[in-house]
mmCIF file of C-alpha atoms in Angstrom:
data_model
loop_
_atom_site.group_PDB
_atom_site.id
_atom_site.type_symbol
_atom_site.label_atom_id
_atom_site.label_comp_id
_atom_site.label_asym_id
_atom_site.label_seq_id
_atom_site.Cartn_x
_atom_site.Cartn_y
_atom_site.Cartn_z
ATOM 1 C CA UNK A 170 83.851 40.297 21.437
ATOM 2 C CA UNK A 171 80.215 40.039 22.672
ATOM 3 C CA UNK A 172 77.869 43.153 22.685
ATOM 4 C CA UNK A 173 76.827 42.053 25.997
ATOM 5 C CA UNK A 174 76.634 44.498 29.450
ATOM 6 C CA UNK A 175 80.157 44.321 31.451
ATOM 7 C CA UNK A 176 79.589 41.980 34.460
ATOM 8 C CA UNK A 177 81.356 42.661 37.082
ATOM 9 C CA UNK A 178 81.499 40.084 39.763
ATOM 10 C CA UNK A 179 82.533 41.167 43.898
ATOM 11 C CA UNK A 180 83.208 38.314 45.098
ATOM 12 C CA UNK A 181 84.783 36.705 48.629
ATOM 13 C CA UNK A 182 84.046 34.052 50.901
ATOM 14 C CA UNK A 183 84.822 35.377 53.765
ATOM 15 C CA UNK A 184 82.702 38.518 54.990
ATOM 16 C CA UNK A 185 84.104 41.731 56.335
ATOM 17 C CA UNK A 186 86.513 43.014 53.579
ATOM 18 C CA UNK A 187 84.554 45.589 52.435
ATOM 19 C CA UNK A 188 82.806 44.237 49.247
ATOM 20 C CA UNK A 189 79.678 45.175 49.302
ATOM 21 C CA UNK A 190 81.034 48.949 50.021
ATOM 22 C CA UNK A 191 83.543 48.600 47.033
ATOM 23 C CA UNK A 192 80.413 47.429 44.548
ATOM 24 C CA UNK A 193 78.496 50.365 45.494
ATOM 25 C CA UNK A 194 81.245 52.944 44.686
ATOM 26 C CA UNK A 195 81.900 51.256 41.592
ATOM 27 C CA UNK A 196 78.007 51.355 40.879
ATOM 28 C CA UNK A 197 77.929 55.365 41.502
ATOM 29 C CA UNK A 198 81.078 56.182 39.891
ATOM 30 C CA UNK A 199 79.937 54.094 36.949
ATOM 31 C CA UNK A 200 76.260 56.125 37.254
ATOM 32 C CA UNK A 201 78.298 59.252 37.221
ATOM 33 C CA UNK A 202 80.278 58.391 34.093
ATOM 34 C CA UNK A 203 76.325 58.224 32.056
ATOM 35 C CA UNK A 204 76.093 54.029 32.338
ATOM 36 C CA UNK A 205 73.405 51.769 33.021
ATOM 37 C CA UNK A 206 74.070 50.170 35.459
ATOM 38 C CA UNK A 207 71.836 47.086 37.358
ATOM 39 C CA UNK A 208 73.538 46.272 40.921
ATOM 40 C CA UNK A 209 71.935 42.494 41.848
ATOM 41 C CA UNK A 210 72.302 41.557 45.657
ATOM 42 C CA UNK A 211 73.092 37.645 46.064
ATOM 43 C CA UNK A 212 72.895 38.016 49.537
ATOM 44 C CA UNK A 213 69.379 38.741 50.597
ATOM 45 C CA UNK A 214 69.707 37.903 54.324
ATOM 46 C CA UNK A 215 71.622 41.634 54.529
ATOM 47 C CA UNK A 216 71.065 42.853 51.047
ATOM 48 C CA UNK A 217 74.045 45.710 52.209
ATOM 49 C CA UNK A 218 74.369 46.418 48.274
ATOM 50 C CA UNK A 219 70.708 46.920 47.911
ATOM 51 C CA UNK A 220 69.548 48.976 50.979
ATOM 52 C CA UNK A 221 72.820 51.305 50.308
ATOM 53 C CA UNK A 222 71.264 52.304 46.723
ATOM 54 C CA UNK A 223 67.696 52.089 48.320
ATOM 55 C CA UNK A 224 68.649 54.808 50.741
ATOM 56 C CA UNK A 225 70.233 56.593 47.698
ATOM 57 C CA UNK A 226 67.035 56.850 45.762
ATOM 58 C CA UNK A 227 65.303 57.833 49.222
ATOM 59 C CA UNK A 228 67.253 60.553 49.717
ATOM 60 C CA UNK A 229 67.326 61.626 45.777
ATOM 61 C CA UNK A 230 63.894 61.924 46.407
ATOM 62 C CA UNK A 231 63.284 63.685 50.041
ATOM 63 C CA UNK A 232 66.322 66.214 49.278
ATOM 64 C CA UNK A 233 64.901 66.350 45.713
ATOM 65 C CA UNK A 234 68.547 66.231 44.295
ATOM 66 C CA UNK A 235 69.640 64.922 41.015
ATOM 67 C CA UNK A 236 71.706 61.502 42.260
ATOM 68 C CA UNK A 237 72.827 58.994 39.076
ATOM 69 C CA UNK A 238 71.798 55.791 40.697
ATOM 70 C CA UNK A 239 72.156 51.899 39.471
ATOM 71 C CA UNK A 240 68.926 50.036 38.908
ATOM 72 C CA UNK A 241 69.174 47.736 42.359
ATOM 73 C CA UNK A 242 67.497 44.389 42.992
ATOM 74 C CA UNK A 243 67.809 41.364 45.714
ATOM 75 C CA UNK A 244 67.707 37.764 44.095
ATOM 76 C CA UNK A 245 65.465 36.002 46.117
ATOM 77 C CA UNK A 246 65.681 32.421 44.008
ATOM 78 C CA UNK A 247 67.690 29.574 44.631
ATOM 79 C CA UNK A 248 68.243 28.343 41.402
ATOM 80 C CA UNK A 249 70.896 29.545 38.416
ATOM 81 C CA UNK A 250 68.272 29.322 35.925
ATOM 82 C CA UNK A 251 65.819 32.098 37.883
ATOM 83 C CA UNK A 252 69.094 34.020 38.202
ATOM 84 C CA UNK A 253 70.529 33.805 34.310
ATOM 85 C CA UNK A 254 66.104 34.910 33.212
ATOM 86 C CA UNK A 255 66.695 37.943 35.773
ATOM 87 C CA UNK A 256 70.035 38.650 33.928
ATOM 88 C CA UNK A 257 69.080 38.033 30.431
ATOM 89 C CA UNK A 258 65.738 40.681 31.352
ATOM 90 C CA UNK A 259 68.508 43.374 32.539
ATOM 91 C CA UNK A 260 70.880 42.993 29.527
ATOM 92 C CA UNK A 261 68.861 44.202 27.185
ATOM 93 C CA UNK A 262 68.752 48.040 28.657
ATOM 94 C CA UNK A 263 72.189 47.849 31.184
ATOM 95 C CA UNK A 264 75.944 48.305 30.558
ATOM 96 C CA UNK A 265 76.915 46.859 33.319
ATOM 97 C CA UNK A 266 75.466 44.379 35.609
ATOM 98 C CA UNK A 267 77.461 44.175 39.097
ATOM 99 C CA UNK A 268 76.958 41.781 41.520
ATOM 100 C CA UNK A 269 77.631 41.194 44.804
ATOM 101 C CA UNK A 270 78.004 37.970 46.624
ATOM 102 C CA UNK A 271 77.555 36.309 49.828
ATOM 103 C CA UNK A 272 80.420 36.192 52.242
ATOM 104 C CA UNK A 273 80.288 32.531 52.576
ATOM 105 C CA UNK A 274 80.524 29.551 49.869
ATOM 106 C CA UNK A 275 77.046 29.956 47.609
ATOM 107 C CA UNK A 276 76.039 27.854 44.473
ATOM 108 C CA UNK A 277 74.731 31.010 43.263
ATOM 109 C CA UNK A 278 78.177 32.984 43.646
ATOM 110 C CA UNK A 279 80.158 30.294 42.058
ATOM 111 C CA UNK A 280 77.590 30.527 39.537
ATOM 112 C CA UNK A 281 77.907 34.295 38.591
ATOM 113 C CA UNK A 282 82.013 33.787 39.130
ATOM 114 C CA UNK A 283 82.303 30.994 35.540
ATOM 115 C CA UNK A 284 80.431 34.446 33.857
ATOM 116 C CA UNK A 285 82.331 37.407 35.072
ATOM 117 C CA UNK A 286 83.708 39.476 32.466
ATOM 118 C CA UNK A 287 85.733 41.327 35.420
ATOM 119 C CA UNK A 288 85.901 39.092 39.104
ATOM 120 C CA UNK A 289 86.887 41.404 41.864
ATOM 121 C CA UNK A 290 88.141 39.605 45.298
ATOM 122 C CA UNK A 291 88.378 42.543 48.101
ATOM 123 C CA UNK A 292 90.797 41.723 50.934
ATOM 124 C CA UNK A 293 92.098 43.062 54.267
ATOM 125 C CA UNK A 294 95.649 43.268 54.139
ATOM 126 C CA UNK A 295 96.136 40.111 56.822
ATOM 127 C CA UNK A 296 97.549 36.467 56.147
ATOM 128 C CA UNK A 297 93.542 35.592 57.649
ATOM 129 C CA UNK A 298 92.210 37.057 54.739
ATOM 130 C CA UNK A 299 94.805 35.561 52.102
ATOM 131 C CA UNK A 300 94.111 32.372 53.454
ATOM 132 C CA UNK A 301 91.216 32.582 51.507
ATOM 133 C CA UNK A 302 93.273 32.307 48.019
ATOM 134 C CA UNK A 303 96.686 30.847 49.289
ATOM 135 C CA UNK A 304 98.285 29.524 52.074
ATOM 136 C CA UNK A 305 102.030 30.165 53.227
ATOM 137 C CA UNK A 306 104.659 28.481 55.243
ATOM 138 C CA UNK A 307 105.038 30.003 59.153
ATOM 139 C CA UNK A 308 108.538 30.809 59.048
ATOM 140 C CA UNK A 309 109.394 32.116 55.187
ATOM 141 C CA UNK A 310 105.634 33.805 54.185
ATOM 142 C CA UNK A 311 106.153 32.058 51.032
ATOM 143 C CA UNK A 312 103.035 30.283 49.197
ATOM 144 C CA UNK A 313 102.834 26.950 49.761
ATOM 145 C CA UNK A 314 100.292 25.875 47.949
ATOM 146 C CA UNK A 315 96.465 28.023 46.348
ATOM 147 C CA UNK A 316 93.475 27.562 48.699
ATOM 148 C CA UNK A 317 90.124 26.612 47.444
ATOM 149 C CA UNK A 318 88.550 29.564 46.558
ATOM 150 C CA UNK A 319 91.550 30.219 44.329
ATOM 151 C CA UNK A 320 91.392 26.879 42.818
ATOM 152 C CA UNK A 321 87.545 27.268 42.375
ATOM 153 C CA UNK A 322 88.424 30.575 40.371
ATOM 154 C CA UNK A 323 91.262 28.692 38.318
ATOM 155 C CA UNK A 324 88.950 26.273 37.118
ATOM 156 C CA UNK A 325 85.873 29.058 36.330
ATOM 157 C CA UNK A 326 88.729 30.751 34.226
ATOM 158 C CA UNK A 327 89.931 27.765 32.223
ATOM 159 C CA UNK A 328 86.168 27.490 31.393
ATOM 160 C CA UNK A 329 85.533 30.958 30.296
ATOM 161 C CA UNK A 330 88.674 30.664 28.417
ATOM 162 C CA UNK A 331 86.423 28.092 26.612
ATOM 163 C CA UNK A 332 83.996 29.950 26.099
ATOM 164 C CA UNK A 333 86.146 32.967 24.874
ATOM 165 C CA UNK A 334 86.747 31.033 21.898
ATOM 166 C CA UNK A 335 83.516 29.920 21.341
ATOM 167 C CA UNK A 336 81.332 32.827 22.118
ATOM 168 C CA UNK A 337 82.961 35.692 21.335
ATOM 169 C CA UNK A 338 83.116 36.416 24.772
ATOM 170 C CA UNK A 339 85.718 38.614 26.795
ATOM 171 C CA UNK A 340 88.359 36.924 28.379
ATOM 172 C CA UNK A 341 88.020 37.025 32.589
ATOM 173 C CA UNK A 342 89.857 39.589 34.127
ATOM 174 C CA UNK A 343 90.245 38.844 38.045
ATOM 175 C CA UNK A 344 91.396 41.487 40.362
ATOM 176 C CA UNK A 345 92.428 41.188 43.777
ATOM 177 C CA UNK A 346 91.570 44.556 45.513
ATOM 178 C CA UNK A 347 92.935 45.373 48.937
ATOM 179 C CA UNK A 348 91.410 47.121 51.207
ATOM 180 C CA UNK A 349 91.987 48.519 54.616
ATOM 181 C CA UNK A 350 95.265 49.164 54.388
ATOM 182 C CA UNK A 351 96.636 51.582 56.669
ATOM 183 C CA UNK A 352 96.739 50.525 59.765
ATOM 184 C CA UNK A 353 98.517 47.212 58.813
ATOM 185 C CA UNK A 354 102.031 46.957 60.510
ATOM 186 C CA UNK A 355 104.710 47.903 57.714
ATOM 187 C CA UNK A 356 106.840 44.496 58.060
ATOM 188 C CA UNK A 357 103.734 42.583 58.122
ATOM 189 C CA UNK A 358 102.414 44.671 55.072
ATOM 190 C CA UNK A 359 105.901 43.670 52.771
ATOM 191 C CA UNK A 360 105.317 39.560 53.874
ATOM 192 C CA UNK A 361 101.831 40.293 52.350
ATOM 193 C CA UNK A 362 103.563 42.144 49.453
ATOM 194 C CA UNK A 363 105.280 39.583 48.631
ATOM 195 C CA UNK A 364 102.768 36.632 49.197
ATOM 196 C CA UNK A 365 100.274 38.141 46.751
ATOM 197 C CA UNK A 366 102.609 39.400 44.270
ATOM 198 C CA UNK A 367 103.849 35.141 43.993
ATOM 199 C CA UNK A 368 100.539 33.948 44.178
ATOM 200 C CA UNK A 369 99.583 36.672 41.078
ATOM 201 C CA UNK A 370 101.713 35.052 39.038
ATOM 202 C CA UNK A 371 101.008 31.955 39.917
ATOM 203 C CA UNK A 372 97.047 32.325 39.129
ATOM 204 C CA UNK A 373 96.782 34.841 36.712
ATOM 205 C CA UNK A 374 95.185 38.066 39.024
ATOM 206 C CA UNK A 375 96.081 41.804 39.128
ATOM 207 C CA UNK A 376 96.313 43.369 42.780
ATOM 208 C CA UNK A 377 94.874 46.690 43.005
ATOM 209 C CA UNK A 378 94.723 49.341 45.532
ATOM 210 C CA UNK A 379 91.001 49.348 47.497
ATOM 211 C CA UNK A 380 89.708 51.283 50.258
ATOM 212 C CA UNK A 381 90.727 51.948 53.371
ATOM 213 C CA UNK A 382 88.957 52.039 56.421
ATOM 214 C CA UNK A 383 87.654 55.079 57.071
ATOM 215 C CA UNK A 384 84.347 55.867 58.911
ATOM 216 C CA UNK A 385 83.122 57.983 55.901
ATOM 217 C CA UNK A 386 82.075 54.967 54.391
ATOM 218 C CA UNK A 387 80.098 53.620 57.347
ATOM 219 C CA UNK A 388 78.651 57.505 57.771
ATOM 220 C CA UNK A 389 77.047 57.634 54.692
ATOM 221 C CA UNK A 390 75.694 54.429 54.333
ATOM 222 C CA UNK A 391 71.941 55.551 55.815
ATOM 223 C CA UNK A 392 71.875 58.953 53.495
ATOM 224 C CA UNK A 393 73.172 56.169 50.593
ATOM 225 C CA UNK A 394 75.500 59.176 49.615
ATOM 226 C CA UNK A 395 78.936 58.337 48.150
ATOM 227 C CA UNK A 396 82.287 60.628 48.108
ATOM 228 C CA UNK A 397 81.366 61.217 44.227
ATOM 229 C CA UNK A 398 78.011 63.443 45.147
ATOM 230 C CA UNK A 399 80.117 67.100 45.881
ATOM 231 C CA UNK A 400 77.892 69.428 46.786
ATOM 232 C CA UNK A 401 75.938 67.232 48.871
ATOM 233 C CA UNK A 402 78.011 66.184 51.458
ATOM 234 C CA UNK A 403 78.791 69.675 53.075
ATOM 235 C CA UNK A 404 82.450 70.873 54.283
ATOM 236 C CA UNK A 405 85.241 67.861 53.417
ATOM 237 C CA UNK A 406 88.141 67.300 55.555
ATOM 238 C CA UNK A 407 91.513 66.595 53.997
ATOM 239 C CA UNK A 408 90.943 62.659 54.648
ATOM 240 C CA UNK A 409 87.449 62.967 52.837
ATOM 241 C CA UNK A 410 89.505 64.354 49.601
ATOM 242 C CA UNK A 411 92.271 61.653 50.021
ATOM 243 C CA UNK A 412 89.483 58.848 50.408
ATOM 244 C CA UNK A 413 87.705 60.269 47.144
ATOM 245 C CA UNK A 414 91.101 60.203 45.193
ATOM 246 C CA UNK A 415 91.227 56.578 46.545
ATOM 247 C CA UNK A 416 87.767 55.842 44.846
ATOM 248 C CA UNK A 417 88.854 57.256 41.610
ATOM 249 C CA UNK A 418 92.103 55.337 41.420
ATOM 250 C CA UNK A 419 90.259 51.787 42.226
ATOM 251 C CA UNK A 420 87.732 52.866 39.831
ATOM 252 C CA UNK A 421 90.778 53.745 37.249
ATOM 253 C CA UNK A 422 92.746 50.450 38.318
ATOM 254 C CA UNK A 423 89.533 48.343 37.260
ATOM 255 C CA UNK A 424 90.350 48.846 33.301
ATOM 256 C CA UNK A 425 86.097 48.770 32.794
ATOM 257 C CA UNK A 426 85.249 49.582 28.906
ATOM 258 C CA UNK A 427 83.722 52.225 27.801
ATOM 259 C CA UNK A 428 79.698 51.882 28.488
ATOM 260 C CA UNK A 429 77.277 51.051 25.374
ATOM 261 C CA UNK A 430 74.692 53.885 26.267
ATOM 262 C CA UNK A 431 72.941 55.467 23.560
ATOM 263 C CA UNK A 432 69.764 58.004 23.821
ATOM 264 C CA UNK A 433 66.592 57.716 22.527
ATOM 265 C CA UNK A 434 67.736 59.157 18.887
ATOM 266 C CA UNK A 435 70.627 56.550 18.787
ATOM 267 C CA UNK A 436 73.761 59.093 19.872
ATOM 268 C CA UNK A 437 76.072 57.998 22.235
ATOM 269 C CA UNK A 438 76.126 59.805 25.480
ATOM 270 C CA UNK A 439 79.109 61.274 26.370
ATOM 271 C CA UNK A 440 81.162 59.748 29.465
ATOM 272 C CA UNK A 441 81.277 62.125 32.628
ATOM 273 C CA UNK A 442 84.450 62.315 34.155
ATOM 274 C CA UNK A 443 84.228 61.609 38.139
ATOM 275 C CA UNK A 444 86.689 63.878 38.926
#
C-alpha cells in the first residue's frame, strides 16, 4: 500500500451538518495521538476549519499552554493542479492531510473526493439531509433510487478502485457519520435506520455514530479549545463527559492507521491515547 499521509476527506453538499466541527475534532484528537497532521480549508468564503485551529494556536500562545495543533491552511486557487502542488508540498512532513469541503457542489471537492483514502459524509438525522445520498418513497421510507451526490461518490470509488490496483494505493473507505441525533423523534429516527442501513448496502458506506448537538461545540469555537484539552476547560458537567466519550468513539469508529511519525533520530513516536 502507498507510504503516502492518510487523507481524509469531510465532505457534504449541503451545509449545516456539522462537518467542519467533526474535521476539527478529528484534527485534535489525531494531534493528541503524536500525528502530523495538515487540516486544508476548501471553503475560503468561511474558512470555519481554519479560523477554529487559528484561534487554537492564539490561545496556545496568550494562555501559554502546550495545545497539539494541525498545521491549518485556506486554498485560495481555483484550479486542481494548484491544489494537488499544495498537497504534494504537505506530504512530505504530514500523516494525515484532512480536508474540509464546501457545503455546496465544488470542482475542487469532487476533486479531493476521487483521492480520499477515508471520505466522511456528516448528516443530520432527517430524510432532508438523506436526500442528499438517496431518495425514498412517501408512504414505505424505502430507497427508491441513490441521489447524485451518492452516484458522484460511486463513480470516484470505481476509479480509485483503479487506481488501487495500479498504485498501490488504499482502497476508499466512505463513512456516513450522523450527527445531531438526539432530539430526532424515535419513529422518525427507525425510518432513517432503516433507509441508511439499505442504502449502505447498496453503495458500499459504513454509518457511524457523530456528534450531537450540543452548545459545547459552538462555546469553544472562539478559545479554538476542543473536549480533548482537560485541564483547560475548567469544571465539566456530566453532558461535557458524555460529549467527550462521543468524540472518542467517532474517532474509534473512523478505523484511521496508525500515523508514520518518526523523530529527528528516526524512532517512532509513541501514539498518545485520547482518553
Amino acid at each position: 500500500m502507498s507510504t503516502g499521509p492518510h487523507r481524509i476527506v469531510f465532505a457534504n453538499e449541503k451545509g449545516g451538518t456539522g462537518k467542519s466541527t467533526t474535521a476539527v475534532h478529528v484534527a485534535v484528537a489525531l494531534a493528541y495521538q503524536g500525528a502530523r497532521v495538515a487540516a486544508i480549508d476548501l471553503d475560503n468564503r468561511q474558512a470555519t476549519l481554519h479560523r477554529y485551529l487559528q484561534n487554537r494556536d492564539e490561545t496556545a500562545r496568550r494562555r501559554q499552554i502546550p495545545l497539539p495543533n494541525a498545521t491549518h491552511v485556506v486554498f485560495n486557487d481555483t484550479t486542481p493542479e494548484a491544489l494537488d502542488a499544495l498537497v504534494a508540498d504537505l506530504s512530505q512532513d504530514h500523516d494525515f492531510l484532512i480536508f474540509d469541503t464546501p457545503g455546496r457542489d465544488d470542482p475542487l471537492a469532487r476533486h479531493v473526493a476521487t483521492s480520499a483514502d477515508t471520505l466522511v459524509t456528516p448528516l443530520n438525522d432527517s430524510f432532508v439531509d438523506f436526500d442528499l445520498i438517496g431518495q425514498v418513497d412517501a408512504e414505505t421510507f424505502r430507497v427508491r433510487r441513490l441521489s447524485f451526490y451518492a452516484e458522484l461518490i460511486w463513480e470516484a470509488r470505481k476509479k480509485r478502485a483503479m487506481a488501487t490496483i495500479r498504485d498501490a494505493r488504499r482502497e476508499m473507505d466512505w463513512v456516513v457519520v450522523r450527527n445531531r441525533t438526539q432530539h430526532v423523534e424515535a419513529r422518525n429516527q427507525k425510518r432513517i435506520d432503516q433507509a441508511l442501513n439499505e442504502l449502505s448496502k447498496r453503495v458500499g458506506f459504513r454509518i457511524s455514530n457523530g456528534l450531537s448537538e450540543r452548545v459545547i461545540y459552538r462555546e469553544l469555537f472562539p478559545s479554538g479549545l476542543t473536549l480533548l484539552d482537560k485541564g483547560h476547560l475548567g469544571e465539566l458537567g456530566t453532558s461535557h463527559l458524555v460529549a467527550r466519550q462521543e468524540l472518542r468513539t467517532l474517532v474509534a469508529g473512523l478505523n484511521l492507521p496508525p500515523a508514520n511519525h518518526r523523530t529527528a533520530s528516526g524512532q517512532a513516536t509513541p501514539m498518545v491515547d485520547v482518553a
